[in-house]
């Protein structure tokens, strides 16, 4: 699904098919916030497709990945800050080989209407649309949630 296709669905829920209330740029901003929200929800529910990995060597600090949410499991890794940069390094400096570290990752932001939405499952796309509507119009989003709760 493209960003434009997703925003059409969001505009339907926002009653803004004529683009009078929200510009594309405003809704893209809301969609990027929704991408963060849904990524965090999927991380909290331990959704496997949000897992990435990297290797870290003993004795070498590396920059924390920019899409890092949290580790999958526990790792003997310390975080240190150097200005705006957060670095990671193994606590065990004698670890014999590169350690493979798995982590939950946030999905990438979008910029253009022609970009592909970084989610593909139907339930994730529906949740992304709802989160975008909630970002754009918190009152509309609350009414949607109340309506869903009443029908359940």
CSV table of C-alpha atoms in Angstrom, one decimal:
chain,number,residue,atom,x,y,z
A,1,UNK,CA,0.0,0.0,0.0
A,2,UNK,CA,1.3,3.5,-0.8
A,3,UNK,CA,1.1,6.4,1.5
A,4,UNK,CA,-1.4,8.1,-0.8
A,5,UNK,CA,-3.7,5.0,-0.6
A,6,UNK,CA,-3.5,4.9,3.2
A,7,UNK,CA,-4.1,8.7,3.5
A,8,UNK,CA,-7.3,8.3,1.4
A,9,UNK,CA,-8.6,5.8,4.0
A,10,UNK,CA,-7.6,8.2,6.8
A,11,UNK,CA,-9.3,11.1,5.0
A,12,UNK,CA,-12.5,9.1,4.7
A,13,UNK,CA,-12.5,8.6,8.5
A,14,UNK,CA,-11.7,12.3,9.0
A,15,UNK,CA,-14.4,13.5,6.5
A,16,UNK,CA,-11.8,15.4,4.6
A,17,UNK,CA,-11.8,13.9,1.1
A,18,UNK,CA,-11.6,17.4,-0.4
A,19,UNK,CA,-8.4,18.1,1.6
A,20,UNK,CA,-9.9,21.2,3.2
A,21,UNK,CA,-9.0,20.4,6.8
A,22,UNK,CA,-5.6,18.7,6.4
A,23,UNK,CA,-2.8,19.1,3.9
A,24,UNK,CA,-0.9,16.1,2.7
A,25,UNK,CA,2.1,17.3,4.6
A,26,UNK,CA,0.1,17.4,7.9
A,27,UNK,CA,-1.2,13.9,7.4
A,28,UNK,CA,2.2,12.6,6.5
A,29,UNK,CA,3.5,14.1,9.8
A,30,UNK,CA,0.6,12.3,11.6
A,31,UNK,CA,1.3,9.1,9.7
A,32,UNK,CA,4.9,9.2,10.8
A,33,UNK,CA,3.8,9.6,14.5
A,34,UNK,CA,1.4,6.7,13.9
A,35,UNK,CA,4.3,4.6,12.5
A,36,UNK,CA,6.1,5.1,15.8
A,37,UNK,CA,3.0,4.2,17.8
A,38,UNK,CA,2.2,1.0,15.9
A,39,UNK,CA,5.9,0.0,15.9
A,40,UNK,CA,6.0,0.3,19.7
A,41,UNK,CA,2.8,-1.6,20.1
A,42,UNK,CA,4.1,-4.4,17.9
A,43,UNK,CA,7.4,-4.4,19.9
A,44,UNK,CA,5.4,-4.6,23.2
A,45,UNK,CA,3.4,-7.6,21.8
A,46,UNK,CA,6.7,-9.2,20.6
A,47,UNK,CA,5.8,-9.4,16.9
A,48,UNK,CA,8.7,-11.3,15.3
A,49,UNK,CA,8.7,-9.3,12.0
A,50,UNK,CA,9.9,-6.3,14.0
A,51,UNK,CA,13.1,-8.1,15.0
A,52,UNK,CA,16.5,-7.1,13.5
A,53,UNK,CA,20.0,-8.1,14.5
A,54,UNK,CA,23.6,-6.8,14.5
A,55,UNK,CA,27.0,-8.2,15.6
A,56,UNK,CA,29.1,-6.5,18.3
A,57,UNK,CA,32.7,-7.3,19.1
A,58,UNK,CA,34.4,-7.3,22.5
A,59,UNK,CA,36.5,-4.2,23.1
A,60,UNK,CA,34.8,-2.1,20.4
A,61,UNK,CA,32.0,0.4,21.0
A,62,UNK,CA,29.4,0.8,18.3
A,63,UNK,CA,26.6,3.3,17.8
A,64,UNK,CA,23.2,2.2,18.9
A,65,UNK,CA,21.0,1.6,15.7
A,66,UNK,CA,18.8,4.5,15.0
A,67,UNK,CA,15.7,2.2,14.8
A,68,UNK,CA,16.4,0.5,18.2
A,69,UNK,CA,13.5,0.0,20.5
A,70,UNK,CA,14.6,-2.7,22.9
A,71,UNK,CA,16.6,-6.0,23.0
A,72,UNK,CA,14.9,-9.3,22.4
A,73,UNK,CA,16.0,-11.0,25.6
A,74,UNK,CA,19.0,-9.9,27.7
A,75,UNK,CA,22.5,-9.0,26.6
A,76,UNK,CA,25.6,-8.0,28.6
A,77,UNK,CA,25.8,-4.6,26.9
A,78,UNK,CA,26.4,-1.2,28.4
A,79,UNK,CA,25.1,2.1,26.9
A,80,UNK,CA,27.2,5.2,27.1
A,81,UNK,CA,26.4,8.7,25.8
A,82,UNK,CA,28.8,10.9,24.0
A,83,UNK,CA,27.0,14.2,23.2
A,84,UNK,CA,24.0,13.2,20.9
A,85,UNK,CA,25.4,9.7,20.2
A,86,UNK,CA,24.5,6.6,22.3
A,87,UNK,CA,27.1,3.9,22.0
A,88,UNK,CA,27.0,0.3,23.1
A,89,UNK,CA,29.7,-2.1,24.1
A,90,UNK,CA,30.0,-5.6,25.6
A,91,UNK,CA,30.5,-5.7,29.4
A,92,UNK,CA,32.6,-8.9,29.0
A,93,UNK,CA,35.7,-7.6,27.2
A,94,UNK,CA,37.0,-11.3,27.0
A,95,UNK,CA,33.9,-12.5,25.0
A,96,UNK,CA,35.5,-15.0,22.4
A,97,UNK,CA,33.7,-14.0,19.2
A,98,UNK,CA,31.3,-11.5,17.7
A,99,UNK,CA,28.0,-11.6,19.6
A,100,UNK,CA,24.8,-11.6,17.6
A,101,UNK,CA,22.3,-9.2,19.2
A,102,UNK,CA,18.6,-9.2,18.3
A,103,UNK,CA,16.4,-6.2,18.9
A,104,UNK,CA,13.0,-4.8,18.1
A,105,UNK,CA,13.2,-2.1,15.5
A,106,UNK,CA,10.9,0.9,14.7
A,107,UNK,CA,9.7,1.0,11.1
A,108,UNK,CA,11.2,3.8,8.9
A,109,UNK,CA,9.5,7.1,8.4
A,110,UNK,CA,7.9,8.1,5.1
A,111,UNK,CA,8.3,11.3,3.1
A,112,UNK,CA,6.3,11.1,-0.1
A,113,UNK,CA,2.8,10.1,-1.2
A,114,UNK,CA,4.3,7.6,-3.5
A,115,UNK,CA,6.4,5.9,-0.7
A,116,UNK,CA,5.4,2.4,0.3
A,117,UNK,CA,3.9,2.1,3.8
A,118,UNK,CA,6.4,0.1,5.9
A,119,UNK,CA,3.6,-2.3,7.1
A,120,UNK,CA,1.9,-5.0,5.2
A,121,UNK,CA,-0.4,-7.0,7.4
A,122,UNK,CA,-4.1,-6.0,7.3
A,123,UNK,CA,-4.4,-5.6,11.0
A,124,UNK,CA,-1.3,-3.4,11.2
A,125,UNK,CA,-2.6,-1.2,8.3
A,126,UNK,CA,-6.0,-0.8,10.0
A,127,UNK,CA,-4.2,0.1,13.3
A,128,UNK,CA,-2.0,2.5,11.4
A,129,UNK,CA,-5.0,4.3,9.8
A,130,UNK,CA,-6.7,4.6,13.1
A,131,UNK,CA,-3.5,5.9,14.8
A,132,UNK,CA,-3.1,8.5,12.0
A,133,UNK,CA,-6.7,9.7,12.5
A,134,UNK,CA,-6.2,9.9,16.2
A,135,UNK,CA,-3.0,12.0,15.6
A,136,UNK,CA,-4.8,14.3,13.3
A,137,UNK,CA,-8.0,14.7,15.3
A,138,UNK,CA,-7.9,13.4,18.8
A,139,UNK,CA,-11.6,13.9,19.3
A,140,UNK,CA,-12.5,11.9,16.1
A,141,UNK,CA,-10.1,9.2,17.2
A,142,UNK,CA,-11.8,8.9,20.6
A,143,UNK,CA,-15.2,8.7,19.0
A,144,UNK,CA,-13.9,5.9,16.7
A,145,UNK,CA,-12.5,4.0,19.7
A,146,UNK,CA,-15.7,4.4,21.7
A,147,UNK,CA,-17.7,3.1,18.6
A,148,UNK,CA,-15.5,0.1,18.4
A,149,UNK,CA,-15.8,-0.7,22.1
A,150,UNK,CA,-19.6,-0.4,21.9
A,151,UNK,CA,-19.9,-2.9,19.0
A,152,UNK,CA,-17.6,-5.5,20.6
